[in-house]
Short mmCIF file of C-alpha atoms in Angstrom, two decimals:
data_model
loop_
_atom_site.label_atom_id
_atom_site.label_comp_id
_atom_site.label_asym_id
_atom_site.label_seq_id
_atom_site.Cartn_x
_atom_site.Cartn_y
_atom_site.Cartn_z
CA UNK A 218 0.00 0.00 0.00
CA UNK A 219 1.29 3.19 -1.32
CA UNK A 220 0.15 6.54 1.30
CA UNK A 221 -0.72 9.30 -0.47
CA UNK A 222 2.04 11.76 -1.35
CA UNK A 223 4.79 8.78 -1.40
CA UNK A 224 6.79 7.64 -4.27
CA UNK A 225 6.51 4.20 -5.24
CA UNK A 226 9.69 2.20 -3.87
CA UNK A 227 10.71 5.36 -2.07
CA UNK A 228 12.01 5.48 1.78
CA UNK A 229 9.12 6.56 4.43
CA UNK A 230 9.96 9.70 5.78
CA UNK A 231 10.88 9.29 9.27
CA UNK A 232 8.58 10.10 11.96
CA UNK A 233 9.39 13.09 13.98
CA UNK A 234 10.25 12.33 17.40
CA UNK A 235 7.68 12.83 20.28
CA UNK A 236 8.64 16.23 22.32
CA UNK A 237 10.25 15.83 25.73
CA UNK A 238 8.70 16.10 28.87
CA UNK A 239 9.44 19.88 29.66
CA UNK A 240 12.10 19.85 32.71
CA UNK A 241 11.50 22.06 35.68
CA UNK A 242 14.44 24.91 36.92
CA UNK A 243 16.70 23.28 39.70
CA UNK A 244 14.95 24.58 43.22
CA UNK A 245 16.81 26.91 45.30
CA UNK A 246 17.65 27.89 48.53
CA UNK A 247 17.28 31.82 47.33
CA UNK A 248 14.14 31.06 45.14
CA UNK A 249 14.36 33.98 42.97
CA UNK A 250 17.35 32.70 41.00
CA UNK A 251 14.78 30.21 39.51
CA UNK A 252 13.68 31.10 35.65
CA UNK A 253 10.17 30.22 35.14
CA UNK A 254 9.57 32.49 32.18
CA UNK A 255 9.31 28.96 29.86
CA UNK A 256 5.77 28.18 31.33
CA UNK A 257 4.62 31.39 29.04
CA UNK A 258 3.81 28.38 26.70
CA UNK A 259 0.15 27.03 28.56
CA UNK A 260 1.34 23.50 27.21
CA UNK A 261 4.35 23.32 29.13
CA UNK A 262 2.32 24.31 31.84
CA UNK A 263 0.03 21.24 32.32
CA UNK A 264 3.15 19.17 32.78
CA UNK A 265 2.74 19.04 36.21
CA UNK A 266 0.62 20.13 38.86
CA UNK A 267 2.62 23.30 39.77
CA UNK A 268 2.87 24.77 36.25
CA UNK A 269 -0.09 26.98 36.81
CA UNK A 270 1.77 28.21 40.18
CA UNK A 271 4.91 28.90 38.60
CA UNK A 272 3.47 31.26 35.42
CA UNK A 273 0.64 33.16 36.19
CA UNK A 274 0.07 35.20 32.79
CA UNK A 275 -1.23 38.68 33.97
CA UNK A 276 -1.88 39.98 30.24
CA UNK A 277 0.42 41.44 27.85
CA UNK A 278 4.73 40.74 29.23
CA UNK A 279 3.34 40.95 32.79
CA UNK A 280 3.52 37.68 34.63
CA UNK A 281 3.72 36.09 38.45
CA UNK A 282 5.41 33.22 39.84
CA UNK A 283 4.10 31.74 43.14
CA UNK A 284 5.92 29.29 45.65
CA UNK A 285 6.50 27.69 49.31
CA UNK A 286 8.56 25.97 51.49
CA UNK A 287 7.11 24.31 54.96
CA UNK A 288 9.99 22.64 56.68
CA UNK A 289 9.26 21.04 60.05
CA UNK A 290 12.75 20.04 62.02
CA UNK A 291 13.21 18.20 65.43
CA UNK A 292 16.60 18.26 66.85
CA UNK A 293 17.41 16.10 69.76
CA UNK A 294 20.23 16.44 72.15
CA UNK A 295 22.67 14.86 74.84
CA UNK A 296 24.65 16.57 76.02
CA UNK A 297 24.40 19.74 74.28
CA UNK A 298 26.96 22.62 74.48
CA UNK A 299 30.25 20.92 73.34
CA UNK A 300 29.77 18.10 76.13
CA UNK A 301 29.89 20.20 79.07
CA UNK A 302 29.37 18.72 82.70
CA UNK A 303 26.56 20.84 83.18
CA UNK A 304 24.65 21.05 79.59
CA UNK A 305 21.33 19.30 80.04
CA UNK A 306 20.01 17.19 76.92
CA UNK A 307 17.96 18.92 74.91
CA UNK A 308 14.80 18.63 72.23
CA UNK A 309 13.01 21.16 70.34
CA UNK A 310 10.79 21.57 67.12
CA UNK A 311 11.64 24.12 64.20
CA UNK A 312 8.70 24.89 62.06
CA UNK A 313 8.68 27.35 59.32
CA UNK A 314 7.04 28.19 56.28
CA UNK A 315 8.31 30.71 53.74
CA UNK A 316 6.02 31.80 50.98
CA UNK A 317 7.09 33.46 47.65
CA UNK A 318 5.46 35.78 45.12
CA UNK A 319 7.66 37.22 42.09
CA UNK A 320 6.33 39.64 40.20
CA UNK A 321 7.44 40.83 36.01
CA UNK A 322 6.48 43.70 34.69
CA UNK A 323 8.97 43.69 31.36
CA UNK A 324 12.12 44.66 32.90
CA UNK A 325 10.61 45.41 36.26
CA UNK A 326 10.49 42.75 39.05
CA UNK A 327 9.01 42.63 42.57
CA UNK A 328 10.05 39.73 44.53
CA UNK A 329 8.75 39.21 48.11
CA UNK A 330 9.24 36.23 50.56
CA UNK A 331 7.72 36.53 53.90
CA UNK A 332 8.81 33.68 56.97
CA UNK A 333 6.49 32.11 59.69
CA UNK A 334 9.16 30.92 61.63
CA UNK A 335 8.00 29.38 65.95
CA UNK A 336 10.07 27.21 67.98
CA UNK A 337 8.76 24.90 70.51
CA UNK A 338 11.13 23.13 73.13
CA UNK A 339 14.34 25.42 73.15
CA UNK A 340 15.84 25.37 76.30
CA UNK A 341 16.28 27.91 77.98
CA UNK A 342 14.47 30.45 75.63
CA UNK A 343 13.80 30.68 72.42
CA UNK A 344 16.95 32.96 70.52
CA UNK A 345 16.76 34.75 67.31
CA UNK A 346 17.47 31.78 64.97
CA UNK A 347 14.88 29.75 66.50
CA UNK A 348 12.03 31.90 65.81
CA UNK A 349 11.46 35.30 64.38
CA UNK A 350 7.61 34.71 64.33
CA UNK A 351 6.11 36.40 61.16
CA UNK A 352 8.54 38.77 59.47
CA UNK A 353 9.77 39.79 55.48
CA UNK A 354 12.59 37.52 55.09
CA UNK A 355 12.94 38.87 51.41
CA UNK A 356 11.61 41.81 49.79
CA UNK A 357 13.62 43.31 46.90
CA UNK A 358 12.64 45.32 43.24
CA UNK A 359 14.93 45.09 40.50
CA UNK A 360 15.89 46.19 36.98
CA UNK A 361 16.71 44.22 34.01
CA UNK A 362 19.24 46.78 32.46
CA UNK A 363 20.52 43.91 29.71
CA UNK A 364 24.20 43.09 30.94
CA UNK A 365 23.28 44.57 34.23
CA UNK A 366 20.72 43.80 36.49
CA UNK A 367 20.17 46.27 39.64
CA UNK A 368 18.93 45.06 42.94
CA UNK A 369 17.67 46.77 46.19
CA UNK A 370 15.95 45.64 49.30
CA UNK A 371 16.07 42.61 51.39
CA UNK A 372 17.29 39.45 49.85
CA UNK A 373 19.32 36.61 50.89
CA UNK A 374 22.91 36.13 49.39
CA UNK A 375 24.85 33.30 48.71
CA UNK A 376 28.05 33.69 47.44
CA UNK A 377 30.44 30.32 46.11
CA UNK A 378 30.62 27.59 48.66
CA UNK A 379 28.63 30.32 51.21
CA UNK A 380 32.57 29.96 53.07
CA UNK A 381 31.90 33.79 53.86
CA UNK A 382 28.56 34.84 52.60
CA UNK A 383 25.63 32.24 53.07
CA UNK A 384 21.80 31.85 53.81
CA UNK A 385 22.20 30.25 56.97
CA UNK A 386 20.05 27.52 55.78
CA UNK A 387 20.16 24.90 58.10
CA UNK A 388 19.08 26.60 61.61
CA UNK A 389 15.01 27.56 61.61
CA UNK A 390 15.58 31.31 60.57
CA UNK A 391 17.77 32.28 57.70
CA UNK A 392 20.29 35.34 56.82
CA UNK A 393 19.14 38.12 55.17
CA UNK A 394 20.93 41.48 53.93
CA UNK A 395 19.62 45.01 53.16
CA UNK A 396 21.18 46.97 51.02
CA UNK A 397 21.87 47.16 47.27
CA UNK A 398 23.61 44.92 44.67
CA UNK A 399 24.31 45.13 40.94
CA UNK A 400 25.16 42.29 38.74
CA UNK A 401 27.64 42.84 35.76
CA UNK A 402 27.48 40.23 32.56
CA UNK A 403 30.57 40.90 31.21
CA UNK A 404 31.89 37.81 28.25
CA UNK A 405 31.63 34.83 30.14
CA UNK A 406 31.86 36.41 34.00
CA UNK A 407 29.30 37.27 35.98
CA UNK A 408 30.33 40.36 38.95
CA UNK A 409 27.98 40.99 42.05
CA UNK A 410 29.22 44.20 43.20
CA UNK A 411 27.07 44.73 46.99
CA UNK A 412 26.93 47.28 49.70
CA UNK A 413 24.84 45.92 51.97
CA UNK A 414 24.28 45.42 55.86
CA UNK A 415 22.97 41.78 57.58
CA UNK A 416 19.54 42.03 59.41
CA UNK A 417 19.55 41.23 62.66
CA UNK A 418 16.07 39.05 63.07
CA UNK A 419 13.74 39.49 67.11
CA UNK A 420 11.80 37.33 68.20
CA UNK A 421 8.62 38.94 67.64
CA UNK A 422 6.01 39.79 64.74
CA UNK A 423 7.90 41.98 62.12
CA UNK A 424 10.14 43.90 64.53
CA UNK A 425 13.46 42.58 62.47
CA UNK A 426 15.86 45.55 61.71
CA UNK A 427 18.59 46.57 60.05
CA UNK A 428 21.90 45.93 61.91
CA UNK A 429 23.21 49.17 63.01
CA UNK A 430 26.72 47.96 64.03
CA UNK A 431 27.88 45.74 60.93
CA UNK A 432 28.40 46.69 56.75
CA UNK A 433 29.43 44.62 54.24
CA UNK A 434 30.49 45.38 50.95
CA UNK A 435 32.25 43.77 47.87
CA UNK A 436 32.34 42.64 44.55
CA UNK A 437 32.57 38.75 43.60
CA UNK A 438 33.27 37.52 40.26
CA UNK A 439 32.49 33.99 38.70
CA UNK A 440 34.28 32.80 35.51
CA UNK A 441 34.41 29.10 34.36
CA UNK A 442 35.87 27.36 37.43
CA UNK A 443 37.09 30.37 39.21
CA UNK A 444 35.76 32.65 41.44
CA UNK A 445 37.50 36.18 42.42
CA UNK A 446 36.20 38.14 45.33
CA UNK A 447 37.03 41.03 47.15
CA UNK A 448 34.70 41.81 50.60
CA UNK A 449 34.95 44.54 53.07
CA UNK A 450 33.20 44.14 56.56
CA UNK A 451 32.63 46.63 59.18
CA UNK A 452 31.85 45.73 62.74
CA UNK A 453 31.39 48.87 65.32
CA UNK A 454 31.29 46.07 68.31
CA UNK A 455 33.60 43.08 67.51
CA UNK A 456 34.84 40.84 70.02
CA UNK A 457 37.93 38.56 69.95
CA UNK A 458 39.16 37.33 72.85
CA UNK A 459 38.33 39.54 75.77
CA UNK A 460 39.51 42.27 73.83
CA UNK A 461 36.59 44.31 72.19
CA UNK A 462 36.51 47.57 69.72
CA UNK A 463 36.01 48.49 66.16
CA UNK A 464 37.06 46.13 63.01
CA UNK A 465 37.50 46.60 59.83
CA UNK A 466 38.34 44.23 57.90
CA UNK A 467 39.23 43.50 54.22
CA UNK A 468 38.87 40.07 52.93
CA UNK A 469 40.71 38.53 49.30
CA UNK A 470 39.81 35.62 48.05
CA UNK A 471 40.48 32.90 45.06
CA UNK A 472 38.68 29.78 44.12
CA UNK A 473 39.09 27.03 42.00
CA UNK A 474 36.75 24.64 41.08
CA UNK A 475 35.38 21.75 38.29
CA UNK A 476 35.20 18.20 37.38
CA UNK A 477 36.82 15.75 34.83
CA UNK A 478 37.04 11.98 34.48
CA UNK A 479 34.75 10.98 37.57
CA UNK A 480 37.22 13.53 39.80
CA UNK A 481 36.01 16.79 40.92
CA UNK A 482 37.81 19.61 43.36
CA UNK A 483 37.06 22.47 45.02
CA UNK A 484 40.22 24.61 46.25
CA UNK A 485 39.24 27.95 47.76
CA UNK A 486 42.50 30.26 49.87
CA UNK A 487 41.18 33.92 51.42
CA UNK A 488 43.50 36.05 53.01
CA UNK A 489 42.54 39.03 55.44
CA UNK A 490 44.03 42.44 56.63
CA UNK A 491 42.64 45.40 58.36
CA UNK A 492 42.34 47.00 61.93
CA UNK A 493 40.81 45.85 65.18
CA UNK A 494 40.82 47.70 68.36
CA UNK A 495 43.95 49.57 68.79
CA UNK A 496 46.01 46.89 66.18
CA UNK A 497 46.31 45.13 62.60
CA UNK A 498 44.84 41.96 61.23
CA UNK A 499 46.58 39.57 59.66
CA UNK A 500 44.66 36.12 59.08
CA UNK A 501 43.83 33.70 56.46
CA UNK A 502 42.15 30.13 55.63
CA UNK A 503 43.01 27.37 52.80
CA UNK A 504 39.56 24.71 52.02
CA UNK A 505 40.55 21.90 49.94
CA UNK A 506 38.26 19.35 48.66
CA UNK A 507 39.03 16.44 46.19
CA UNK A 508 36.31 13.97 44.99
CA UNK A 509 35.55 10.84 43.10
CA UNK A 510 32.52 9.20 41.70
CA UNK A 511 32.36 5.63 41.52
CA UNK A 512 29.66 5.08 39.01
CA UNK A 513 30.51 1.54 38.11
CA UNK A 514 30.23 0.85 41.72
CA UNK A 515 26.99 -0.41 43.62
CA UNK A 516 24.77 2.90 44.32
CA UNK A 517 27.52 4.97 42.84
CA UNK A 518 29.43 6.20 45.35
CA UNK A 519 31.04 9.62 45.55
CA UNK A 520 34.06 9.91 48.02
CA UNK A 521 35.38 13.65 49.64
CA UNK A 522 37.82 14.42 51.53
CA UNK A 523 37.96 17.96 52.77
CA UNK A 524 40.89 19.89 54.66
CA UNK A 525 40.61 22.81 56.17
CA UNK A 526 43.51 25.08 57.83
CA UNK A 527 42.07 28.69 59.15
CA UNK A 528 44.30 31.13 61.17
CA UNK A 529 44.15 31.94 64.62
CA UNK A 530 45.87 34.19 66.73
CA UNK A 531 49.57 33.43 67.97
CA UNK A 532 50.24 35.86 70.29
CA UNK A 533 47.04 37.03 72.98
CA UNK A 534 49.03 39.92 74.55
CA UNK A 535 50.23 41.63 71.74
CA UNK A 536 48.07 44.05 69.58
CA UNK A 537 47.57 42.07 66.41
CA UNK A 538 44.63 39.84 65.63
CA UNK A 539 45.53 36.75 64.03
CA UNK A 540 42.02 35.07 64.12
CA UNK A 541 40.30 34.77 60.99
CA UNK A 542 36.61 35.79 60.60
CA UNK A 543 34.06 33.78 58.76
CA UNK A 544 32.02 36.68 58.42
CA UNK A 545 28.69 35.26 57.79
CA UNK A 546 29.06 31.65 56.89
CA UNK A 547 26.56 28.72 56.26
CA UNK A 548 24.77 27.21 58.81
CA UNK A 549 25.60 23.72 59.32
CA UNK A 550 29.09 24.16 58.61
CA UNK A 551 30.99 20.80 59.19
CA UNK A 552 27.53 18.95 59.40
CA UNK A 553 24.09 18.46 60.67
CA UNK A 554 26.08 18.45 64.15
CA UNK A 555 28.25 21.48 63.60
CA UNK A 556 29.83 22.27 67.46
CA UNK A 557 33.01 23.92 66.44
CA UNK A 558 33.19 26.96 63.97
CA UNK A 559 35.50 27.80 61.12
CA UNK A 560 37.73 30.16 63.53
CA UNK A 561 41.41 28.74 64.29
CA UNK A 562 41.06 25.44 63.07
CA UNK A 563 42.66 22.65 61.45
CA UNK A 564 39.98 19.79 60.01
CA UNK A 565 39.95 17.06 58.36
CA UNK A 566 36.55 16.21 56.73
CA UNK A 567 35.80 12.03 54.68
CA UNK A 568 32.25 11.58 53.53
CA UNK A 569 30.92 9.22 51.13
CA UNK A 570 27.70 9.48 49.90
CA UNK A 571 25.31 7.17 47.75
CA UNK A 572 22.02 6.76 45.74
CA UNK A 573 19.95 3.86 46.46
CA UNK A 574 16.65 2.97 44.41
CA UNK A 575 13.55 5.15 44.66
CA UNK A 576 14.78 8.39 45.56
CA UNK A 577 16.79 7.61 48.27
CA UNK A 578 19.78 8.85 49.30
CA UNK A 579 22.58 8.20 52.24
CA UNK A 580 26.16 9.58 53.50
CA UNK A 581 28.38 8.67 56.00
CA UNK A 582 31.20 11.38 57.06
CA UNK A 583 33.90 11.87 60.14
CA UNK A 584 34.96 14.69 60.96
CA UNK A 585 38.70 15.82 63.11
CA UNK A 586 39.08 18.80 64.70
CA UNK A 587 42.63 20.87 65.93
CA UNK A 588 43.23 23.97 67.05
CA UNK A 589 45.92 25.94 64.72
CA UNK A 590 47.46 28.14 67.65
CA UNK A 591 47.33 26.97 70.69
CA UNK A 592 47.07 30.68 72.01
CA UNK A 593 44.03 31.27 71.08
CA UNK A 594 40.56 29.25 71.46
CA UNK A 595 37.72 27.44 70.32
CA UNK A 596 35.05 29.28 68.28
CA UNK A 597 30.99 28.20 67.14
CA UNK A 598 29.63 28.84 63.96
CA UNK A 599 28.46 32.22 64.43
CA UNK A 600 31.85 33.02 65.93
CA UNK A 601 31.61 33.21 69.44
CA UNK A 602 34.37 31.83 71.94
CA UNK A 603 32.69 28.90 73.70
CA UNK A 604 36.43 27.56 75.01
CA UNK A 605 39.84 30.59 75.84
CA UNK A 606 42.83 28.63 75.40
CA UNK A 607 43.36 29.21 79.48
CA UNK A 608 46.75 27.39 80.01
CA UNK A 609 46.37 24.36 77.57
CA UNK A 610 48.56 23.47 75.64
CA UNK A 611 46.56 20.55 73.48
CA UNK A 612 45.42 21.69 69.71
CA UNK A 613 43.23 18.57 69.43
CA UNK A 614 40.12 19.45 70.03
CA UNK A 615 37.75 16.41 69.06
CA UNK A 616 36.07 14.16 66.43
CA UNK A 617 32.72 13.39 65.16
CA UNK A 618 30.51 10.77 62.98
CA UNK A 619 28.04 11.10 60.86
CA UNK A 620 25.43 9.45 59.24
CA UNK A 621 22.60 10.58 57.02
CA UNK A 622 19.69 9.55 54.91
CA UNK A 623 17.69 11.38 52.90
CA UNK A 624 13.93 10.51 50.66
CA UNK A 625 12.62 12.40 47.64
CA UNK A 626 9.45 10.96 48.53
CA UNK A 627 7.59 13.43 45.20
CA UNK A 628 9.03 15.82 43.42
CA UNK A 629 8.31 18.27 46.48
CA UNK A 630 8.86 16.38 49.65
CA UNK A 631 11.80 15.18 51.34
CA UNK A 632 12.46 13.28 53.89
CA UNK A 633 15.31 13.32 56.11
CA UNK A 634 17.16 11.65 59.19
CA UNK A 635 20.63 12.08 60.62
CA UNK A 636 22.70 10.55 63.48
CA UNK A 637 25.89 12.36 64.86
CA UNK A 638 28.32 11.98 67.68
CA UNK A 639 31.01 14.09 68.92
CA UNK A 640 34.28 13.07 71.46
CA UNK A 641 36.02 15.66 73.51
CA UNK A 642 39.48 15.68 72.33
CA UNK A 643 42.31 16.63 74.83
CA UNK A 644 41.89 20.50 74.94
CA UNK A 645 38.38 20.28 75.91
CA UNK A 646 39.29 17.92 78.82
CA UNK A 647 41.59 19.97 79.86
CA UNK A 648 39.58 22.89 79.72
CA UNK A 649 36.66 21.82 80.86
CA UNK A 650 34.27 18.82 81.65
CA UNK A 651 33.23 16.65 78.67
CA UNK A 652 30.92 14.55 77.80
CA UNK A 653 29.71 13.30 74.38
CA UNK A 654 27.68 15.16 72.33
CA UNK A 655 24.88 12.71 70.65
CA UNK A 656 22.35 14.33 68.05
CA UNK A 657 19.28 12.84 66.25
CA UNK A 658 18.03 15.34 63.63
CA UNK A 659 14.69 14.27 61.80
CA UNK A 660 12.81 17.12 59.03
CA UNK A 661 10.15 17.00 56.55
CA UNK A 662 10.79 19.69 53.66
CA UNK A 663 7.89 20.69 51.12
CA UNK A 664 8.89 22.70 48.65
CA UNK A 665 7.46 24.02 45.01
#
């Protein structure tokens, strides 16, 4: 049988093949670096059941995209406090939920992300990070300029690896800046130049300000592989020590990063100078990070191993500050169980991490901890001194386990469990009391 408009003896013509399934933007932490402007096409839209969320079509190049994320999180605790004598165990809940609206008008965007952030459990109060009640976590406008894009408001940054500038993801209320920023395209870069200041979240209903004592400012490039950055921080009260007074501080920083043959590495070196108090600063950190995929392997395994060396300071009675300053670095730094900051440190970091069938997911990691001058002390995350260096003479300061697992039960919910435990090391027996830190972290995370 011959169909009409063929040759006789002539090839078929090939069928064309069927379209693919349209493929959503990656989810992020930020939201609003998420490009849903492809759902303009209605078809694309009935892919899945959040299409009509993510375009609204308001009439003529006006459009609004819609979003949430409810994350419930229940950390328990022995032994909290880096294993002191006297730190009771502890259990709380985190809940939060943090809507989205983003608004285009043409070149004109609106973007606003309000948080519902309560605590329950928090002993012995409730702090800032654990609930901020009902506040504007994000609320910026911005201009599409072409090959620059300018930004003011409210609006979370994260910059790189977030080594310096992060969300502060993983506790219940995340970081936030006010200010201004401007993004260059320039060839194949892309430059964030920011002058901004971090806002400093309450505990009640929309009383979150403005912090009047600390400024940040800066301009970070990203090439192919590389990232160049140059930050400037301001803090009216800074504390170091027992020594207290103004810093400014100027921060300079290269990293290197990519993937070939199954390997992939992440190499990042910042060095810092400036004033603090009545002397100069003079402090610096090296992050390495070399990987491996296994994919022949059962589940695939990928295999890190991170190490970490970060200046402190050498010398507690004279006038220069050797201690470097994270500035305002991720969350869970080293881990769901993250005890000891990124302040005078050594670490050493294995993880390996798999995919099983159906979605799920699972890691194990250990974690070593040393202090790099054994003048100065032991920091947290947010850079407080939990330990002085007193008379001790011991830089190790302990080592933790890990274990996680992790369920992309839908496309929008995961589920997630962890298990950690941390050992005093010598310096913290010598300094104190310990006792093992044991942590159980369980969360639910909806998110479209």
């Amino acid at each position: 049988m011959v169909l009409a408009g063929q040759v006789a003896g002539s090839t078929p013509p090939p069928v064309p093949p069927a379209p693919e399934a349209w493929q959503a933007p990656t989810l992020s932490i930020t939201r609003y670096d998420e490009d849903w402007s492809d759902l303009a096409d209605a078809e694309k839209r009935a892919h899945h059941w959040t299409g009509p969320f993510k375009y609204i079509p308001l009439g003529g190049d006006a459009w609004l995209s819609t979003g949430v994320e409810v994350r419930l999180r229940s950390e328990s605790f022995a032994n909290n406090a880096l294993g002191n004598a006297a730190s009771a165990d502890d259990a709380y809940l985190w809940t939060r939920a943090l809507p989205y609206a983003d608004l285009h008008l043409g070149r004109v965007r609106a973007f606003a992300q309000p948080i519902l952030a309560y605590a329950a459990g928090v002993r012995p109060a409730n702090g800032p990070i654990d609930q901020t009640r009902t506040d504007l976590l994000q609320g910026f406008a911005e201009l599409d300029l072409g090959a620059v894009t300018l930004r003011g408001g409210r609006q979370m940054l994260s910059l790189g690896t977030e080594r310096l500038i992060g969300t502060r993801y993983g506790p219940n209320v995340p970081l936030a800046f006010d200010g201004v920023r401007g993004i260059v395209a320039v060839g194949r870069a892309k430059i964030s130049l920011l002058a901004v200041a971090p806002v400093a979240p309450r505990l009640g209903t929309f009383d979150d300000r403005t912090s009047p004592t600390k400024k940040l400012w800066g301009a970070y490039a990203v090439l192919p592989g590389l990232d160049l950055y140059y930050l400037g921080y301001r803090n009216r009260a800074a504390q170091f020590g027992t020594r207290t007074g103004r810093e400014l501080r100027h921060s300079v920083g290269a990293r290197v990063y990519g993937a070939r043959d199954n390997w992939h590495w992440n190499v990042e070196g910042v060095a810092q100078f400036g004033r603090f108090a009545d002397g100069p600063i003079a402090a610096w950190t090296l992050g390495t990070e070399l990987g491996r995929t296994l994919p022949n392997l059962p589940f695939a395994p990928d295999a890190v191993l991170r190490f970490n060396v970060i200046s402190g300071d050498g010398h507690a009675g004279d006038r220069r500050l050797g201690t470097f300053n994270a500035l305002f670095p991720k969350g869970k730094y080293f881990g769901e169980l993250s005890p000891i900051g990124p302040y005078n440190l050594i670490n050493l970091n294995p993880r390996i991490a798999g995919t099983f069938a159906h979605g799920v997911s699972a890691s194990i990691a250990g974690s070593a901890y040393w202090r790099y001058s054994a003048a100065d002390g032991v920091y947290d995350v947010p850079g407080n001194l939990l330990r002085p260096p007193g008379t001790s003479r011991a830089r190790f300061i302990g080592k933790q386990i890990e274990g996680a697992i992790a369920w992309q039960a839908t496309a929008e919910l995961e589920l997630s469990a962890s298990l950690s435990f941390f050992e005093a090391g010598r310096f913290l027996r010598e300094t104190g009391a310990p006792r093992p830190i044991r942590m159980i972290g369980l969360e639910s995370n909806f998110r479209f």
